[in-house]
CSV table of C-alpha atoms in Angstrom, one decimal:
chain,number,residue,atom,x,y,z
U,191,MET,CA,-17.4,15.0,-9.9
U,192,PHE,CA,-15.2,17.3,-7.7
U,193,ILE,CA,-17.8,17.4,-4.9
U,194,THR,CA,-18.1,13.6,-5.0
U,195,ARG,CA,-14.4,13.2,-4.9
U,196,LEU,CA,-14.1,15.7,-2.0
U,197,ILE,CA,-16.8,14.0,0.1
U,198,SER,CA,-15.3,10.6,-0.5
U,199,GLY,CA,-11.9,12.0,0.5
U,200,ILE,CA,-13.2,13.5,3.7
U,201,ILE,CA,-14.9,10.2,4.6
U,202,LEU,CA,-11.6,8.3,3.9
U,203,VAL,CA,-9.7,10.7,6.2
U,204,ILE,CA,-12.2,10.3,9.0
U,205,LEU,CA,-12.2,6.5,8.7
U,206,SER,CA,-8.4,6.5,8.7
U,207,LEU,CA,-8.2,8.7,11.8
U,208,ILE,CA,-10.5,6.4,13.7
U,209,THR,CA,-9.1,3.0,12.7
U,210,VAL,CA,-5.4,4.0,12.8
U,211,SER,CA,-5.8,5.8,16.1
U,212,LEU,CA,-7.6,2.8,17.7
U,213,GLY,CA,-5.0,0.3,16.3
U,214,GLY,CA,-5.1,-3.3,17.5
U,215,PRO,CA,-7.8,-5.6,16.2
U,216,VAL,CA,-9.9,-2.7,14.7
U,217,LEU,CA,-7.0,-1.7,12.5
U,218,ALA,CA,-6.0,-5.3,11.7
U,219,VAL,CA,-9.6,-6.3,10.6
U,220,THR,CA,-10.0,-3.0,8.6
U,221,LEU,CA,-6.7,-3.6,6.7
U,222,LEU,CA,-7.6,-7.3,6.1
U,223,PHE,CA,-10.9,-6.1,4.6
U,224,ILE,CA,-9.1,-3.5,2.4
U,225,SER,CA,-6.6,-6.1,1.4
U,226,LEU,CA,-9.3,-8.6,0.3
U,227,VAL,CA,-11.1,-6.0,-1.7
U,228,GLY,CA,-7.8,-4.8,-3.3
U,229,MET,CA,-6.9,-8.4,-4.2
U,230,TYR,CA,-10.4,-8.9,-5.7
U,231,GLU,CA,-9.9,-5.8,-7.8
U,232,LEU,CA,-6.5,-7.1,-9.1
U,233,TYR,CA,-7.7,-10.6,-9.7
U,234,HIS,CA,-10.7,-9.3,-11.6
U,235,ILE,CA,-8.3,-8.1,-14.3
U,236,PHE,CA,-7.0,-11.6,-14.7
U,237,LYS,CA,-10.4,-13.3,-14.4
U,238,ILE,CA,-9.5,-15.3,-11.3
U,239,GLU,CA,-11.4,-13.2,-8.6
U,240,ARG,CA,-13.9,-16.0,-8.0
U,241,SER,CA,-11.8,-19.0,-9.0
U,242,PRO,CA,-10.0,-21.5,-6.8
U,243,LEU,CA,-6.9,-19.4,-7.3
U,244,GLY,CA,-8.5,-16.4,-5.9
U,245,ILE,CA,-10.2,-18.3,-3.0
U,246,VAL,CA,-6.9,-19.9,-1.9
U,247,ALA,CA,-5.3,-16.4,-2.0
U,248,TYR,CA,-8.1,-14.9,0.1
U,249,ILE,CA,-7.8,-17.6,2.7
U,250,THR,CA,-4.0,-17.2,2.8
U,251,ALA,CA,-4.4,-13.5,3.3
U,252,MET,CA,-6.7,-14.1,6.3
U,253,LEU,CA,-4.2,-16.5,7.8
U,254,TYR,CA,-1.4,-14.1,7.2
U,255,TYR,CA,-3.1,-11.3,9.1
U,256,VAL,CA,-3.9,-13.7,12.0
U,257,ILE,CA,-0.1,-14.5,12.1
U,258,ILE,CA,0.8,-10.8,12.0
U,259,TYR,CA,-1.7,-9.9,14.7
U,260,MET,CA,-0.6,-12.7,17.0
U,261,GLY,CA,3.0,-11.7,16.6
U,262,LEU,CA,4.2,-15.1,15.1
U,263,PRO,CA,6.5,-14.0,12.2
U,264,GLU,CA,8.2,-17.4,12.1
U,265,TYR,CA,5.1,-18.9,10.5
U,266,ILE,CA,5.0,-16.4,7.6
U,267,VAL,CA,7.4,-18.3,5.3
U,268,PRO,CA,5.8,-21.7,5.9
U,269,LEU,CA,2.4,-20.1,5.1
U,270,LEU,CA,3.7,-18.7,1.8
U,271,VAL,CA,5.3,-22.0,0.9
U,272,VAL,CA,2.0,-23.8,1.5
U,273,PHE,CA,0.2,-21.1,-0.5
U,274,PHE,CA,2.5,-21.6,-3.4
U,275,LEU,CA,2.1,-25.3,-3.4
U,276,ALA,CA,-1.7,-24.9,-3.1
U,277,ILE,CA,-2.0,-22.7,-6.2
U,278,MET,CA,0.3,-25.1,-8.1
U,279,LEU,CA,-2.0,-27.9,-7.2
U,280,VAL,CA,-4.9,-26.0,-8.5
U,281,TYR,CA,-2.9,-25.2,-11.7
U,282,VAL,CA,-2.0,-28.9,-12.2
U,283,PHE,CA,-5.3,-30.6,-11.4
U,284,SER,CA,-7.5,-28.1,-13.2
U,285,PHE,CA,-5.3,-27.9,-16.3
U,286,PRO,CA,-6.0,-26.3,-18.8
U,287,ASP,CA,-8.5,-24.1,-17.0
U,288,PHE,CA,-5.8,-21.5,-16.0
U,289,VAL,CA,-2.7,-20.2,-17.8
U,290,SER,CA,0.6,-19.4,-16.2
U,291,GLU,CA,0.0,-15.7,-16.0
U,292,GLN,CA,-3.0,-16.3,-13.8
U,293,ILE,CA,-1.0,-18.4,-11.5
U,294,MET,CA,1.7,-15.7,-11.2
U,295,CYS,CA,-1.0,-13.1,-10.6
U,296,SER,CA,-2.5,-15.1,-7.7
U,297,PHE,CA,0.9,-15.2,-6.0
U,298,PHE,CA,1.8,-11.6,-6.9
U,299,GLY,CA,-1.6,-10.3,-5.6
U,300,LEU,CA,-1.1,-11.7,-2.1
U,301,PHE,CA,2.3,-9.9,-1.8
U,302,TYR,CA,1.4,-6.7,-3.6
U,303,VAL,CA,-1.8,-6.1,-1.7
U,304,ALA,CA,-2.1,-8.1,1.6
U,305,VAL,CA,1.6,-8.3,2.6
U,306,LEU,CA,2.5,-4.7,1.8
U,307,MET,CA,-0.7,-3.3,3.3
U,308,SER,CA,0.0,-5.2,6.5
U,309,TYR,CA,3.0,-2.9,7.1
U,310,LEU,CA,0.6,-0.2,8.1
U,311,TYR,CA,-0.5,-2.3,11.0
U,312,GLN,CA,3.1,-3.3,11.8
U,313,THR,CA,4.2,0.3,11.8
U,314,ARG,CA,1.3,1.3,14.1
U,315,SER,CA,2.4,-1.5,16.5
U,316,MET,CA,6.1,-0.5,16.7
U,317,ALA,CA,7.7,1.9,19.2
U,318,ASP,CA,6.3,5.4,18.6
U,319,GLY,CA,3.9,3.7,16.2
U,320,ILE,CA,1.0,6.0,17.1
U,321,TYR,CA,3.1,8.9,15.7
U,322,VAL,CA,5.2,7.1,13.0
U,323,VAL,CA,2.2,5.5,11.3
U,324,TRP,CA,0.9,8.9,10.1
U,325,LEU,CA,4.1,9.4,8.1
U,326,ILE,CA,2.7,6.8,5.7
U,327,PHE,CA,-0.2,9.0,4.8
U,328,LEU,CA,1.8,12.2,5.1
U,329,SER,CA,4.5,11.1,2.7
U,330,SER,CA,2.2,9.5,0.2
U,331,TRP,CA,-0.7,12.0,0.0
U,332,GLY,CA,1.6,14.9,0.8
U,333,CYS,CA,4.0,14.1,-1.9
U,334,ASP,CA,1.2,13.5,-4.4
U,335,THR,CA,-0.3,17.0,-3.6
U,336,CYS,CA,3.0,18.8,-3.7
U,337,ALA,CA,4.1,17.1,-6.9
U,338,TYR,CA,0.8,18.1,-8.5
U,339,CYS,CA,1.1,21.7,-7.5
U,340,VAL,CA,4.8,22.0,-8.5
U,341,GLY,CA,4.2,20.2,-11.8
U,342,MET,CA,1.3,22.5,-12.7
U,343,LEU,CA,3.5,25.6,-12.0
U,344,ILE,CA,6.9,24.7,-13.4
U,345,GLY,CA,6.7,21.2,-14.8
U,346,LYS,CA,8.4,20.8,-18.2
U,347,HIS,CA,10.4,17.6,-18.3
U,348,LYS,CA,8.3,14.4,-18.5
U,349,MET,CA,9.0,11.8,-15.9
U,350,ALA,CA,7.5,8.8,-17.7
U,351,PRO,CA,6.0,10.1,-20.9
U,352,LYS,CA,4.6,6.8,-22.2
U,353,LEU,CA,3.2,5.7,-18.8
U,354,SER,CA,2.0,9.0,-17.2
U,355,PRO,CA,2.4,12.0,-19.6
U,356,LYS,CA,1.1,14.5,-17.0
U,357,LYS,CA,3.8,13.7,-14.4
U,358,SER,CA,7.0,15.8,-14.6
U,359,VAL,CA,10.5,15.5,-13.2
U,360,GLU,CA,10.0,19.0,-11.5
U,361,GLY,CA,6.8,17.8,-10.0
U,362,GLY,CA,8.5,14.6,-8.7
U,363,VAL,CA,11.3,16.6,-7.1
U,364,GLY,CA,8.8,19.1,-5.6
U,365,GLY,CA,6.8,16.2,-4.2
U,366,ILE,CA,9.9,14.8,-2.4
U,367,VAL,CA,10.9,18.2,-1.1
U,368,GLY,CA,7.3,18.9,0.0
U,369,ALA,CA,7.1,15.5,1.8
U,370,ALA,CA,10.4,16.2,3.6
U,371,LEU,CA,9.2,19.6,4.8
U,372,LEU,CA,5.9,18.1,6.0
U,373,GLY,CA,7.8,15.4,7.8
U,374,ALA,CA,10.1,17.9,9.4
U,375,ILE,CA,7.2,20.0,10.7
U,376,TYR,CA,5.4,16.9,11.9
U,377,GLY,CA,8.5,15.6,13.7
U,378,ALA,CA,9.1,19.0,15.3
U,379,ILE,CA,5.5,19.1,16.6
U,380,PHE,CA,5.6,15.7,18.2
U,381,GLN,CA,9.3,15.4,19.0
U,382,SER,CA,8.7,15.7,22.7
U,383,SER,CA,6.2,12.8,22.6
U,384,MET,CA,8.5,10.4,20.8
U,385,THR,CA,10.8,8.1,22.6
U,386,ALA,CA,12.3,5.9,19.9
U,387,LEU,CA,13.1,8.7,17.5
U,388,ASN,CA,15.3,11.2,19.5
U,389,HIS,CA,15.9,13.5,16.5
U,390,ALA,CA,12.3,13.4,15.3
U,391,ALA,CA,12.3,16.5,13.0
U,392,LEU,CA,15.4,15.3,11.1
U,393,GLN,CA,14.4,11.7,11.1
U,394,CYS,CA,10.8,12.3,10.0
U,395,ALA,CA,12.1,14.5,7.2
U,396,ILE,CA,14.4,11.8,5.9
U,397,ILE,CA,11.8,9.1,6.2
U,398,CYS,CA,9.2,11.2,4.3
U,399,ALA,CA,11.7,12.2,1.6
U,400,VAL,CA,12.6,8.6,0.9
U,401,SER,CA,9.0,7.4,1.2
U,402,GLY,CA,7.8,10.3,-1.1
U,403,ALA,CA,10.2,9.1,-3.8
U,404,ILE,CA,9.1,5.5,-3.4
U,405,SER,CA,5.4,6.5,-3.3
U,406,GLN,CA,5.7,7.9,-6.9
U,407,VAL,CA,7.1,4.5,-8.0
U,408,GLY,CA,4.0,2.9,-6.4
U,409,ASP,CA,1.7,5.2,-8.2
U,410,LEU,CA,3.4,4.6,-11.5
U,411,ALA,CA,3.5,0.8,-10.9
U,412,ALA,CA,-0.3,0.7,-10.4
U,413,SER,CA,-0.7,2.9,-13.5
U,414,ALA,CA,1.5,0.5,-15.5
U,415,ILE,CA,-0.8,-2.5,-14.7
U,416,LYS,CA,-3.8,-0.5,-15.7
U,417,ARG,CA,-2.2,0.6,-19.0
U,418,ASN,CA,-1.2,-3.0,-19.8
U,419,HIS,CA,-4.8,-4.1,-19.5
U,420,ASN,CA,-6.5,-0.9,-20.9
U,421,ILE,CA,-8.5,0.0,-17.8
U,422,LYS,CA,-9.1,3.4,-16.2
U,423,ASP,CA,-9.7,2.4,-12.6
U,424,TYR,CA,-9.4,-0.8,-10.6
U,425,GLY,CA,-12.9,-0.5,-9.3
U,426,LYS,CA,-15.8,1.8,-8.3
U,427,LEU,CA,-15.9,1.2,-4.5
U,428,ILE,CA,-14.8,4.8,-3.7
U,429,PRO,CA,-16.9,7.4,-5.6
U,430,GLY,CA,-14.7,9.8,-7.4
U,431,HIS,CA,-11.5,7.9,-6.6
U,432,GLY,CA,-12.0,4.4,-8.2
U,433,GLY,CA,-11.2,1.3,-6.3
U,434,ILE,CA,-9.1,0.4,-3.3
U,435,LEU,CA,-5.9,0.1,-5.4
U,436,ASP,CA,-6.5,3.4,-7.0
U,437,ARG,CA,-6.5,5.2,-3.7
U,438,PHE,CA,-3.9,3.1,-1.8
U,439,ASP,CA,-1.4,2.3,-4.6
U,440,SER,CA,1.3,4.6,-3.2
U,441,ILE,CA,0.6,3.6,0.4
U,442,LEU,CA,1.4,0.0,-0.5
U,443,PHE,CA,4.9,1.0,-1.3
U,444,THR,CA,5.5,3.6,1.5
U,445,ALA,CA,4.3,1.5,4.4
U,446,PRO,CA,7.1,-1.1,4.4
U,447,ILE,CA,9.7,1.6,3.6
U,448,ILE,CA,8.6,3.7,6.6
U,449,PHE,CA,8.5,0.6,8.9
U,450,TYR,CA,12.0,-0.4,8.1
U,451,LEU,CA,13.5,3.1,8.0
U,452,ALA,CA,11.9,4.1,11.3
U,453,ASP,CA,13.1,0.8,12.9
U,454,TRP,CA,16.6,1.3,11.6
U,455,MET,CA,16.7,4.9,12.8
U,456,ALA,CA,15.4,4.1,16.2
U,457,ASN,CA,18.4,1.7,16.6
U,458,HIS,CA,21.2,3.5,14.8
U,459,MET,CA,20.4,7.3,14.9
U,460,ASN,CA,19.9,8.0,18.5
């Protein structure tokens, strides 16, 4: 199991390096594919993955990524309004095939997976994006690793005993501090290459600290959904890791936070 997980992890890192470094259409298409798989995994829990509710959501996700790629944000809200009306039409004219929880899941799934995932592409496309985008992975996976190590060593107080008994407050704090240190080191290394972040070491440390805290919420949120529906993993696509949502749950939360934090700092902390 450990070897399988390790090999899968290495492959994920390599694929991330290639697609994120290339950016542009390669990254956009990759993230769209990941989003569609993640939505399918979530919809499977609610039995709508192959229903009209799921199909409408998949089509909307594709259109959303086209809008993001073409740089036409003014069309996002109209698209979401049309999507909402479309799923309500499905709900009304197929009644009683679906219940209200399935309708809400269809709408929630688009936001939770496709919209939040798209911020990885948006971060890569911003000023200094080639450097800032890696803070998403650094804060998410770095915080997770540091939290695990600190929790194993000195963890005593449970963070969320009913939801995730193994997570401790000490581990959570250690994860945030560890993410901040990693961010500071990363910022110091690439400070001379960044133009939008003039105090990169400090700014990257702050970004990673905040994102590290948020990443833990993302991890717990994904766990809460699984607990509610008595499942261990969202899928089996990634051997040793589970599904897309099992591996990218924290990244879904950190990507938008880093995008907005980096954008704000570039305009107010220089």
